[in-house]
Coordinates of C-alpha atoms in Angstrom, one line a residue:
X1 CA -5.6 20.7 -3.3
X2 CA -4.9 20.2 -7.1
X3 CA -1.2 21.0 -8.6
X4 CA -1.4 22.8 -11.5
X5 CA -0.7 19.8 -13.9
X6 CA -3.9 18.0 -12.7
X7 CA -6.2 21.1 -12.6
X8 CA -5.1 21.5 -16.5
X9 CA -6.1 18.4 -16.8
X10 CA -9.1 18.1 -14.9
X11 CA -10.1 21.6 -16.8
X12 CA -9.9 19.7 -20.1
X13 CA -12.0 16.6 -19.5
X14 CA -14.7 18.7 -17.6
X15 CA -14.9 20.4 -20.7
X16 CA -17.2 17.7 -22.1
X17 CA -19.9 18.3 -19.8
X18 CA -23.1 18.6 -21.5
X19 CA -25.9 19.1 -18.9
X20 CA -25.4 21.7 -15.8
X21 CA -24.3 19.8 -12.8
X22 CA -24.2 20.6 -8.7
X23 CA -22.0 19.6 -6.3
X24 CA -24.5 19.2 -3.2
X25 CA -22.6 19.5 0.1
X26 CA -22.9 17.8 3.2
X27 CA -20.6 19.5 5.6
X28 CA -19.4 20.0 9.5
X29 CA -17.0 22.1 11.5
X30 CA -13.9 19.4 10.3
X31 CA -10.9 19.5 8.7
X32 CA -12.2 16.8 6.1
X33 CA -15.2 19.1 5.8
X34 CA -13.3 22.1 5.2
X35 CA -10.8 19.6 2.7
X36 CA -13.8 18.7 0.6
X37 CA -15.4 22.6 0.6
X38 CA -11.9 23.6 -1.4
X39 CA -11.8 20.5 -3.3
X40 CA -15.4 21.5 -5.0
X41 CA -14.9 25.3 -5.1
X42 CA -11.5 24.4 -7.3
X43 CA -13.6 21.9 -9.5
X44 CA -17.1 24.3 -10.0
X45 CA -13.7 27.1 -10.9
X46 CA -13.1 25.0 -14.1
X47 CA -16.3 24.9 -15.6
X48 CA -19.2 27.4 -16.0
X49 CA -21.6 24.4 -15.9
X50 CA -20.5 23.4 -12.3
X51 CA -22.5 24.9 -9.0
X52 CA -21.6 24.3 -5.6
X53 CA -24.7 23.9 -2.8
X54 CA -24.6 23.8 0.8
X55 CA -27.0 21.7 2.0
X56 CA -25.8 19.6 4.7
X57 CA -28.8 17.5 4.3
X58 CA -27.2 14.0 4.4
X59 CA -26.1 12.2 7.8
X60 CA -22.4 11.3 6.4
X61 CA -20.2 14.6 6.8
X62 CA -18.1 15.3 4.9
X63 CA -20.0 14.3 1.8
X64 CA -21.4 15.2 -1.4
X65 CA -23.7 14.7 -3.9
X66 CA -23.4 15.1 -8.2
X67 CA -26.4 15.9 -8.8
X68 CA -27.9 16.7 -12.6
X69 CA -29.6 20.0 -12.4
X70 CA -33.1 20.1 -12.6
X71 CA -33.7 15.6 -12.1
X72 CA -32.8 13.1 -9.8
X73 CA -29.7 11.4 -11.2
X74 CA -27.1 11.8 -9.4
X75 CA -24.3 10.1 -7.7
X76 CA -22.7 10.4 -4.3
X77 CA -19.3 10.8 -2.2
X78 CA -19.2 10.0 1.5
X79 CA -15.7 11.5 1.8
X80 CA -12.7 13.2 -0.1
X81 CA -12.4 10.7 -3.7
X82 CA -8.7 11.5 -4.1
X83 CA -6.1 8.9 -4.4
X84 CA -7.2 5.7 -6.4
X85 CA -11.0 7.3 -6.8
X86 CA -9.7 10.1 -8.5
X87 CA -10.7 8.7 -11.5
X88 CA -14.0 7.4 -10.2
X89 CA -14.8 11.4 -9.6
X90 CA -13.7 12.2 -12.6
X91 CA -16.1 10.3 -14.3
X92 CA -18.8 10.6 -12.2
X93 CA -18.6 14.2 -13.0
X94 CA -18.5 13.6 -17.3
X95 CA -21.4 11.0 -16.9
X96 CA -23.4 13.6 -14.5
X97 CA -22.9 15.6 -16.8
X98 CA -24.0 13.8 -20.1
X99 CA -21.1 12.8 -21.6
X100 CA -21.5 9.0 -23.0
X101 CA -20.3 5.9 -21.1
X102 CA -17.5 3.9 -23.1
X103 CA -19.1 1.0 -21.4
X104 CA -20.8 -1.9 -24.2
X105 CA -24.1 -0.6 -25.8
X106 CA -25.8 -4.4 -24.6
X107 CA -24.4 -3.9 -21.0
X108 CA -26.1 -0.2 -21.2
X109 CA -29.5 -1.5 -22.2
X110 CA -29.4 -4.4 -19.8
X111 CA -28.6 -1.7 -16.5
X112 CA -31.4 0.6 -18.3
X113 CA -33.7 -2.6 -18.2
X114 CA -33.0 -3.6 -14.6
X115 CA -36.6 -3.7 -12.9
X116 CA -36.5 -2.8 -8.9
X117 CA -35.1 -0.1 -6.5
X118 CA -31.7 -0.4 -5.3
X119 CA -29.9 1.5 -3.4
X120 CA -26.0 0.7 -3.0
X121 CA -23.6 1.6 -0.8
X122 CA -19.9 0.9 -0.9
X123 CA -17.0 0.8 1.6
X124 CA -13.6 1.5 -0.2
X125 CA -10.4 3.1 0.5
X126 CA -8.0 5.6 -0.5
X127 CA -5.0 3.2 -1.1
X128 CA -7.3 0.0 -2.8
X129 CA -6.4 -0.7 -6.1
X130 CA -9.7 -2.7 -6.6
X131 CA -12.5 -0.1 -5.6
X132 CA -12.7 2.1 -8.6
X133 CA -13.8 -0.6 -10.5
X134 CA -16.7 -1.1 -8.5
X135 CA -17.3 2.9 -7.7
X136 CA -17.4 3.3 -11.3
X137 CA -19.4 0.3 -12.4
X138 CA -22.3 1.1 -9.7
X139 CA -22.1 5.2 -10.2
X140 CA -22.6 4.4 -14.2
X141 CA -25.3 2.1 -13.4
X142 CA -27.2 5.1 -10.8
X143 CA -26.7 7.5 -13.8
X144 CA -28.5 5.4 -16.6
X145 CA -31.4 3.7 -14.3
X146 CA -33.1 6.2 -12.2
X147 CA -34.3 3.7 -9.6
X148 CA -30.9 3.0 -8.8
X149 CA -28.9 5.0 -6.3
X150 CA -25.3 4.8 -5.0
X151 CA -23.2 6.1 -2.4
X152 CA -19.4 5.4 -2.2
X153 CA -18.1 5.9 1.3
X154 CA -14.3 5.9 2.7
X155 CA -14.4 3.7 5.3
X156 CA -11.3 5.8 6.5
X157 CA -13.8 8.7 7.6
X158 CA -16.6 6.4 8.9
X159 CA -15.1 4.0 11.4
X160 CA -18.1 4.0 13.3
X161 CA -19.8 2.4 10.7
X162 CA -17.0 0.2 9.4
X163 CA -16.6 -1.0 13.0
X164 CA -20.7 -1.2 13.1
X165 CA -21.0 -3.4 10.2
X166 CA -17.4 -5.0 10.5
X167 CA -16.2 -4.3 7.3
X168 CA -13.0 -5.9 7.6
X169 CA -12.1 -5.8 3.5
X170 CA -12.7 -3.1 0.6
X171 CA -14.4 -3.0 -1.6
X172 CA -17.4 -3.9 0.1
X173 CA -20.5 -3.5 -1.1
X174 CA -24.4 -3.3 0.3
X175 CA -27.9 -3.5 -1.5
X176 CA -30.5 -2.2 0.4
X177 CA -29.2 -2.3 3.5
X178 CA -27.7 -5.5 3.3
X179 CA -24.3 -7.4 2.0
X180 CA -24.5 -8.0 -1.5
X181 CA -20.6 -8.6 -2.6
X182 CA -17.0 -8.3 -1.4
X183 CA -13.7 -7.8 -3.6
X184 CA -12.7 -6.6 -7.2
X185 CA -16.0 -6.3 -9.4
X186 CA -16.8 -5.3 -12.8
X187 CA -20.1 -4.0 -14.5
X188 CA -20.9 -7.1 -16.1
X189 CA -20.5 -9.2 -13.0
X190 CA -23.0 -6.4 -10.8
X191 CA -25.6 -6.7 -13.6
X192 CA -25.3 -10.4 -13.9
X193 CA -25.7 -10.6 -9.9
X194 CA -29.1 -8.7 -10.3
X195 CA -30.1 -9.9 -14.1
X196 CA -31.0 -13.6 -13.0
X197 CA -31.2 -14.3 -16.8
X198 CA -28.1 -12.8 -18.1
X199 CA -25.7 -16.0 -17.5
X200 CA -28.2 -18.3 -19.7
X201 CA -28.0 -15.3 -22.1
X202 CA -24.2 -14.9 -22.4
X203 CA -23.6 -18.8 -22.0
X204 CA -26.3 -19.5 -25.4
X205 CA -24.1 -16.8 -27.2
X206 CA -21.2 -18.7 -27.1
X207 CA -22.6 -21.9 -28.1
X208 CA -22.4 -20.2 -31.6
X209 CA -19.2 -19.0 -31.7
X210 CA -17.1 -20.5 -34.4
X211 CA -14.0 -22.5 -33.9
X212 CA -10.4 -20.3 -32.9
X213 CA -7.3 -21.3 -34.7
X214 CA -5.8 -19.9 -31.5
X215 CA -7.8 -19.9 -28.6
X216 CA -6.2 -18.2 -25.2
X217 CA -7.4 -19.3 -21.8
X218 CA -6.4 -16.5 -19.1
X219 CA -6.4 -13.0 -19.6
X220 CA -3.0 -12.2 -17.5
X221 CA 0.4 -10.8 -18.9
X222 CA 0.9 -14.2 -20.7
X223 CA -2.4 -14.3 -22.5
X224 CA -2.4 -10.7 -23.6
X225 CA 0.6 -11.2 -24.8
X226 CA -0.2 -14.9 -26.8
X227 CA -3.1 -12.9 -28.1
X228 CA -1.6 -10.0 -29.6
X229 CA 1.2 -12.4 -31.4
X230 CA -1.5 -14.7 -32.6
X231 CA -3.6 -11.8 -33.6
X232 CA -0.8 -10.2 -35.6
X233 CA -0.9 -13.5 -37.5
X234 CA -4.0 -13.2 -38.9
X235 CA -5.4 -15.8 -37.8
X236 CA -8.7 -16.8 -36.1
X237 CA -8.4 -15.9 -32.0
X238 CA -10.2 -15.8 -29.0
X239 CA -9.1 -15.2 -25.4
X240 CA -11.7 -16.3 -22.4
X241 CA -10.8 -14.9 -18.9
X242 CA -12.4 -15.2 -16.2
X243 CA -11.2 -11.3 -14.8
X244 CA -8.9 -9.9 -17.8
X245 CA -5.8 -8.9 -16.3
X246 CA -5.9 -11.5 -13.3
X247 CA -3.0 -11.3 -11.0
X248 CA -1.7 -8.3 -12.1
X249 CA -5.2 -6.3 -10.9
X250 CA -3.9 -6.9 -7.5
X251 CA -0.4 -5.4 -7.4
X252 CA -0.2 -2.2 -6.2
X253 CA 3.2 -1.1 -7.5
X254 CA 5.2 -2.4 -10.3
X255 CA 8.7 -0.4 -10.7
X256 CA 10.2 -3.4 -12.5
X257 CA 8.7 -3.5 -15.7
X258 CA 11.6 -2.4 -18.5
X259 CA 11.1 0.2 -20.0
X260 CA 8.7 1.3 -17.9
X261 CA 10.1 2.8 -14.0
X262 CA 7.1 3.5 -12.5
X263 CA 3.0 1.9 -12.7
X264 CA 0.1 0.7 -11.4
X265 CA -1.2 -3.0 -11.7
X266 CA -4.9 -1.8 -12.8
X267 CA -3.5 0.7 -15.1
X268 CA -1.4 -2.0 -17.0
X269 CA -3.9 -4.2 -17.2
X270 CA -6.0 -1.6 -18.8
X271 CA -2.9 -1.0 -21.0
X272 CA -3.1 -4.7 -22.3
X273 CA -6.9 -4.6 -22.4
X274 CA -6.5 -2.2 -24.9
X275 CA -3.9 -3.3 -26.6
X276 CA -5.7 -7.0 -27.6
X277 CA -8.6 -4.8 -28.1
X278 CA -6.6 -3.1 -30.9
X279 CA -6.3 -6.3 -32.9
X280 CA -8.9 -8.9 -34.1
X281 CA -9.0 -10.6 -31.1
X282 CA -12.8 -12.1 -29.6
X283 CA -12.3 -11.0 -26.0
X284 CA -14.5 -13.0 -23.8
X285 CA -14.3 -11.8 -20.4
X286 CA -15.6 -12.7 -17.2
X287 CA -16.0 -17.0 -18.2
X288 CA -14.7 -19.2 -16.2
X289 CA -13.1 -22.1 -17.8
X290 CA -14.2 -26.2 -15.8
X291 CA -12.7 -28.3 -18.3
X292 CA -10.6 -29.1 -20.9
X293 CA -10.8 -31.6 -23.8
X294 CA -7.8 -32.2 -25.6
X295 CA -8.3 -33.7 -28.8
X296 CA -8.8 -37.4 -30.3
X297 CA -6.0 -36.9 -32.8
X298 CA -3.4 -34.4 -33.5
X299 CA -4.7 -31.3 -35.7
X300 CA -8.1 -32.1 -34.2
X301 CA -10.3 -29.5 -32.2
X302 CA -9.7 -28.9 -28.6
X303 CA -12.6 -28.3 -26.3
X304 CA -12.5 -26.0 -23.5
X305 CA -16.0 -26.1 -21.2
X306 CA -17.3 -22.6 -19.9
X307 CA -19.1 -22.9 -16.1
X308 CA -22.0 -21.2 -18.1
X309 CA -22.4 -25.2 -19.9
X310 CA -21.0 -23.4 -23.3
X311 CA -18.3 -25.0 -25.2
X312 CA -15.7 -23.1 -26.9
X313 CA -13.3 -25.4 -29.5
X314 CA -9.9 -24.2 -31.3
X315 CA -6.8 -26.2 -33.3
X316 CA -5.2 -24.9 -30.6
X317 CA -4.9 -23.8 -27.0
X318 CA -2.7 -21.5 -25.3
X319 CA -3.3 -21.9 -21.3
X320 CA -2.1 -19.1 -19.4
X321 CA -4.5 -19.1 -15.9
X322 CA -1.9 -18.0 -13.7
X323 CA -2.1 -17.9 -10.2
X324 CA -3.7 -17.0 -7.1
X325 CA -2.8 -16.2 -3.3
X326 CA -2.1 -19.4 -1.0
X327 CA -4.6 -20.0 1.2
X328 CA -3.2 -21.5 5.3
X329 CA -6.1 -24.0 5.0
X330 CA -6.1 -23.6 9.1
X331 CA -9.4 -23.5 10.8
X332 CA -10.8 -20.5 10.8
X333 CA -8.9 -19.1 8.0
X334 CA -12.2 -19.2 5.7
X335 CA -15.0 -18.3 8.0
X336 CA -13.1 -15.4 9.1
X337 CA -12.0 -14.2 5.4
X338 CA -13.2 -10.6 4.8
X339 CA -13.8 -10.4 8.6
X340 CA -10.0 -10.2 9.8
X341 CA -8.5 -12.5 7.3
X342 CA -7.7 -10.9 4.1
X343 CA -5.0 -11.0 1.5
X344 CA -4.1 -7.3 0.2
X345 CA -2.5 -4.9 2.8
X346 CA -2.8 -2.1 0.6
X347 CA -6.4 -2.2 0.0
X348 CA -7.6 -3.2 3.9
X349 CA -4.7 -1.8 5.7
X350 CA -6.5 1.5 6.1
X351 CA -9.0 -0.1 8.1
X352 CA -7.3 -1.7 10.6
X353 CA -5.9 1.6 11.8
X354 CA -4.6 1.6 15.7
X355 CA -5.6 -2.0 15.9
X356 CA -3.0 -5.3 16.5
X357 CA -2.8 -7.8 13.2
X358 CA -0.5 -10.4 11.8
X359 CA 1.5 -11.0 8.8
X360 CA 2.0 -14.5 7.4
X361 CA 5.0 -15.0 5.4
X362 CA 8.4 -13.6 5.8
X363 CA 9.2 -13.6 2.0
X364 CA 9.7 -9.9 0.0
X365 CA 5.5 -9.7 -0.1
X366 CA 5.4 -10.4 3.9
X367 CA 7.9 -8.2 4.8
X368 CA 6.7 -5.6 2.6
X369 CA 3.6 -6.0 4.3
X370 CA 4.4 -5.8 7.1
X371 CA 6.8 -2.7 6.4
X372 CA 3.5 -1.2 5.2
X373 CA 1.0 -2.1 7.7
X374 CA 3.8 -0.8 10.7
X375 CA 2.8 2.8 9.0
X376 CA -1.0 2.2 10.1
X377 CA -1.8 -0.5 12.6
X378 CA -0.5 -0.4 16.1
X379 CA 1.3 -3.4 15.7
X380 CA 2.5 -6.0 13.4
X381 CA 3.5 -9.6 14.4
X382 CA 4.6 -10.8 11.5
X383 CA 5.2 -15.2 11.7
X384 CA 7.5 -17.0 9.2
X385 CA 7.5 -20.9 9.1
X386 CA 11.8 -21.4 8.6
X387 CA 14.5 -19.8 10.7
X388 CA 15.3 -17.3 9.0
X389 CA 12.8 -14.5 7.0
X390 CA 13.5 -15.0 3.8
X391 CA 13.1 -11.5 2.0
X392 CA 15.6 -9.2 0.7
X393 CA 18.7 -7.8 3.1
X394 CA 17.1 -4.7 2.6
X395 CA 14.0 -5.4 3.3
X396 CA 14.4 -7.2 7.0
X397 CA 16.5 -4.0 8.2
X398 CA 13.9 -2.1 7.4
X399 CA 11.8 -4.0 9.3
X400 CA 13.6 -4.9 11.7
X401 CA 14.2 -0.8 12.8
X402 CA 10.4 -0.3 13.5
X403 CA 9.4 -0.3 17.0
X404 CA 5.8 -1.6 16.6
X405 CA 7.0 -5.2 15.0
X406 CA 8.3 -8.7 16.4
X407 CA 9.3 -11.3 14.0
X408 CA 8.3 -15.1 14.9
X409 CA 10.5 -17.5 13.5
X410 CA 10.1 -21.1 13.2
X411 CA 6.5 -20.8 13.9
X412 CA 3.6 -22.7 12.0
X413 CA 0.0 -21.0 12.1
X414 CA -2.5 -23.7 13.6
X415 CA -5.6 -21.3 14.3
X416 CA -7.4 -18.2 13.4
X417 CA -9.5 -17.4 16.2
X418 CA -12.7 -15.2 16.4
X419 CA -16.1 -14.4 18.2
X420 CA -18.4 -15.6 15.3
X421 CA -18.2 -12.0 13.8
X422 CA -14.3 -11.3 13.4
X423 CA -11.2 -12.1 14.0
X424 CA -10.0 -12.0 17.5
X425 CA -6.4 -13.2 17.6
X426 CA -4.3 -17.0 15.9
X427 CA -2.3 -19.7 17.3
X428 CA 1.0 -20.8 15.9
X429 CA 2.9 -23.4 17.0
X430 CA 7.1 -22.8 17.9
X431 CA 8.8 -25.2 15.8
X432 CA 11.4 -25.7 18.3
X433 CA 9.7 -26.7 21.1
X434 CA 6.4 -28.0 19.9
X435 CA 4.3 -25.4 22.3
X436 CA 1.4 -23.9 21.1
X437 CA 0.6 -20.0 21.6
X438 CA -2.0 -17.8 21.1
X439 CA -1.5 -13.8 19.9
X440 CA -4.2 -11.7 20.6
X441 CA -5.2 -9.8 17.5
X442 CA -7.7 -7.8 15.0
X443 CA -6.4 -9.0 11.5
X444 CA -4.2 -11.6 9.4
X445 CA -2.9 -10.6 6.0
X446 CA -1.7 -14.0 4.4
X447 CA 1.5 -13.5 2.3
X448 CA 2.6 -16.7 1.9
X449 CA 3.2 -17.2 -2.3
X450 CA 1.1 -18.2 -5.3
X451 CA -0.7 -21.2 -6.2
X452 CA -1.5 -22.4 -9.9
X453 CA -4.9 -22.3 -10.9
X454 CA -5.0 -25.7 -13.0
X455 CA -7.4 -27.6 -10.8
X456 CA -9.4 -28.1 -14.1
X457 CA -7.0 -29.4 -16.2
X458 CA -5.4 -32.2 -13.7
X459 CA -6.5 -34.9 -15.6
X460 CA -6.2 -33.1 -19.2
X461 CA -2.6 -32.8 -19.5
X462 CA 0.8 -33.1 -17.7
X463 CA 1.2 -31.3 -14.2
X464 CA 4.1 -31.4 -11.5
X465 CA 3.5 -32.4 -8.0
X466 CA 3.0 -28.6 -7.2
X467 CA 0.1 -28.5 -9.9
X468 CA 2.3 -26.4 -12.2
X469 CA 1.8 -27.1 -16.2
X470 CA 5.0 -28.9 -17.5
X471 CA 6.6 -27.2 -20.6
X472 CA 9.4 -27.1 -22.5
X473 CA 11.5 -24.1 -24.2
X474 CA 8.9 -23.0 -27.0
X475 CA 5.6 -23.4 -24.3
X476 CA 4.1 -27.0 -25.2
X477 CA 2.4 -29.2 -22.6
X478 CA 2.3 -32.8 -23.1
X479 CA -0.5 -32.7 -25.8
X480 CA 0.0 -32.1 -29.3
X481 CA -1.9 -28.8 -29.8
X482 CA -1.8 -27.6 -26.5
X483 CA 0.6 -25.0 -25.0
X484 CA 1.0 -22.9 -22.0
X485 CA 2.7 -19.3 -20.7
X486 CA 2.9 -17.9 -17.0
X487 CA 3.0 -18.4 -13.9
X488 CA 0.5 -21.3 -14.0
X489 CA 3.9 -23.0 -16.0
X490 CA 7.1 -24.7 -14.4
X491 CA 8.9 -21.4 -15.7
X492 CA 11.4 -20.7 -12.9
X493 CA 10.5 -17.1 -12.1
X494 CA 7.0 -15.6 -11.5
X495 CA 7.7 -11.9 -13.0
X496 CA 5.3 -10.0 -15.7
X497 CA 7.8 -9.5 -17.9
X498 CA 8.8 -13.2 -18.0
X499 CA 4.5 -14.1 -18.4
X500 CA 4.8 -11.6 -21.1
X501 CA 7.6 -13.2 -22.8
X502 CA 6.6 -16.9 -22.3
X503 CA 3.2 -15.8 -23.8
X504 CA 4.5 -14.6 -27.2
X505 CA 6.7 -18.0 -27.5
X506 CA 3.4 -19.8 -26.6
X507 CA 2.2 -17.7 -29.7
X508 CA 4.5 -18.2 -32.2
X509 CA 5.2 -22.2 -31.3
X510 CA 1.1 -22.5 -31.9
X511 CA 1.2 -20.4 -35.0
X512 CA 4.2 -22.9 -36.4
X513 CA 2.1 -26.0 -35.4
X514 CA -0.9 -24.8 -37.3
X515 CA 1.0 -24.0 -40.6
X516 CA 2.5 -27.5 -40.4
X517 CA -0.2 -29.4 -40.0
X518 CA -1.2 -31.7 -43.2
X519 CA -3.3 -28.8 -45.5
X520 CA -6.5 -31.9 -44.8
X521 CA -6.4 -31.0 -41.2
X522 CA -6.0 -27.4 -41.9
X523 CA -9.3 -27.1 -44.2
X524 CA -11.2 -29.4 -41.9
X525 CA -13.8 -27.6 -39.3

């Protein structure tokens, strides 16, 4: 199942195995069953301190367990990790095995401290860029607490129980039994959902912080990229995100990026994690920023107010909070999200196999959705508000050549519909002659543009009638102090390479406002 390039690979990092490890199958007469059997006869191949056991002792076939040889720590597989949980095996292999987490020394202890039995389970997919996140966070966390277990499961080989517990979005995860959290997580955010004291913890360690000559708000291609310039100029800075790589975390594939044909949303933003990491750079991740103070007089300290009641200040800002998917606001469209109504087509397409959904939006991101979702779903109706789709020529012949689509035009969704447990079909109204119809359906993926997130700053500084930040050509707002990148910005296109340039401007205009402030205002704290 391995080419030889990643067996060579896979040969070197299981080389760091400390501790004997065994792969303990759960098998059946399949064809996944038989998949996985090769898949962990090539791994135990690479590395004399790798066994393979058949034990068939767990209900989920195919599955397997990682087990430590000789204890009870151990991690398991309910189905072939290949594809985006590659990695997540990987790893769960090395930390089996003994070799160290990278993860913070603090964040360690706090998992080691974490007093109670849980046993997780969570619902991913092959093709969602958001899983291995959470995979990874909760495998680490059953390897260095043994009263914590953890089973990841591809809700591609289970539909019975995807369908039994109508898992309608990855990753999904359960505690004991029951729903604990839905979407993109990271190890600080599952330990801070168990750890009831950890917020009050984290927000009284930010009290103390000093104040940033440059202090970044958004952790996107725009902030990264403020940061690093800032950084380079030796000079006092801070970034606070709220999830450190925002937007970008979502996109599945990014082929325009110069320079660079081919990648992966997570993997850039791990790219530009560890890039500001690189520099002198406070990276404060995982705050959410309420408020912002500008200040009293020019060269005086900004405030920016954390959810956690902290208060971070700085000479000067640089917002870059980017965006986030547009909601329908229709009824039903939030008590049915995560049970029909989702947002990502890569990551919960998979689980609406040989079932009937919809795409909103007849942009590049609906059509491409829709292109996407044709592939796995029986069919796709995909509804557009103007006349005409508004995606790339190539796109809508594409579409328009598969069998298992119809395009709605002029249409205008008034409804999601469902049975008080998931979604069962929408109405949309035909623009043309005001009549109302209802489609009978499973799913609606929303693809319907970007919205800024500058709620919190509406009555801090200058916004457009679309809630965009207004700027002008070297990133300043309309207070003295304060600047902004990205697609939270009236910049006219909403590309990473754009954020990323718009973020170093933002940069270099706040590094040429602090060196020409009067040397009083510079000296003052």
């Amino acid at each position: 199942m391995l080419d030889a390039n990643l067996t060579q690979q896979l040969r070197t990092y299981l080389a760091n195995i400390r501790e004997p490890i065994e792969l303990v199958a759960s098998l059946d007469d399949g064809a996944k069953s038989r998949e996985l059997a090769g898949l962990l006869d090539e791994i135990a191949a690479l590395s004399d301190k790798i066994a393979v056991i058949r034990a068939d002792d767990d209900m989920r076939r195919p599955s397997f367990l990682i087990r430590r040889a000789g204890t009870d720590i151990g991690v398991r597989f309910a189905g072939i990790p290949l594809g985006h949980e590659f990695t997540s095996l990987v790893l769960a292999l090395l930390q089996v095995g003994g070799h160290p987490s990278k993860a913070a020394q603090e964040v360690i202890e706090q998992v080691r401290a974490l007093d109670g039995d849980y046993e997780f389970e969570t619902y991913f997919s092959l093709t969602c860029q958001n899983c291995p996140d959470v995979v990874q966070a909760l495998n680490l966390m059953a390897v260095l607490n043994p009263r914590i277990r953890h089973t990841a499961i591809d809700g591609g080989l289970f539909p019975g129980e995807v369908e039994e517990r109508q898992i309608m979005a990855v990753p999904s995860i359960y505690l004991n039994g029951e729903p604990f959290a839905s979407g993109r997580m990271e190890l600080e955010q599952v330990v801070a959902k168990l750890d009831s004291g950890a917020a009050a913890r984290a927000a009284e360690k930010l009290r103390h912080k000093a104040p940033f000559e440059v202090l970044v708000v958004g952790g996107g291609p725009a902030g990264a990229a403020a940061a690093i310039y800032a950084a380079r100029k030796g000079i006092r800075t801070g970034v606070v995100a709220e999830r450190f790589g925002g937007q970008v975390l979502d996109t599945m594939a990014i082929e325009n990026f110069v320079s660079v044909p081919h990648t992966e949303g997570p993997k850039l933003a791990a790219q530009l994690e560890q890039h500001v990491k690189d520099y002198d750079v406070d990276l404060m991740n995982l705050q959410r920023a309420e408020k912002l103070v500008p200040a009293s007089h020019e060269g005086g300290l900004h405030e920016v107010v954390l959810a956690g009641g902290a208060v971070l200040k700085a000479r000067t800002v640089i917002l870059s909070t980017g965006a986030r998917w547009r909601q329908m606001n229709v009824p039903g469209e939030a008590e049915y999200r995560n049970k029909g109504v989702t947002y990502c087509p890569h990551c919960d397409g998979p689980l609406f196999k040989g079932k009937r959904v919809a795409v909103i939006g007849g942009g590049n991101s609906g059509v491409e959705a829709a292109i996407d979702l044709a592939g796995v779903v029986a069919h796709v109706t995909l509804i557009e508000f103007d006349k005409d789709l508004r995606a790339d020529a190539v796109l809508q012949r594409k579409l328009a050549s598969l069998p298992n689509v119809r395009i709605i035009t002029s249409a205008l969704t008034t409804k999601v519909v469902g049975d008080g447990q998931k979604v069962t079909g929408l109405v949309y109204k035909d623009r043309n002659h005001d009549q109302e119809h209802e489609v009978q359906l499973e799913g609606v993926f929303v693809q319907i543009g970007l919205v800024p997130n500058t709620e919190w700053i509406k009555d801090a500084i200058a916004l457009t009638d679309r809630g965009e930040i207004e700027i002008d050509a070297r990133g300043e707002t309309s207070q003295p102090g304060i600047f902004a990148a990205g697609d939270a910005t009236t910049v006219p296109y909403k590309q990473i390479v754009i954020a990323m340039g718009a973020g170093s401007t933002a940069a270099l205009a706040a590094f040429d406002y602090l060196i020409r402030l009067p040397l009083e205002e510079q000296m003052a704290a």
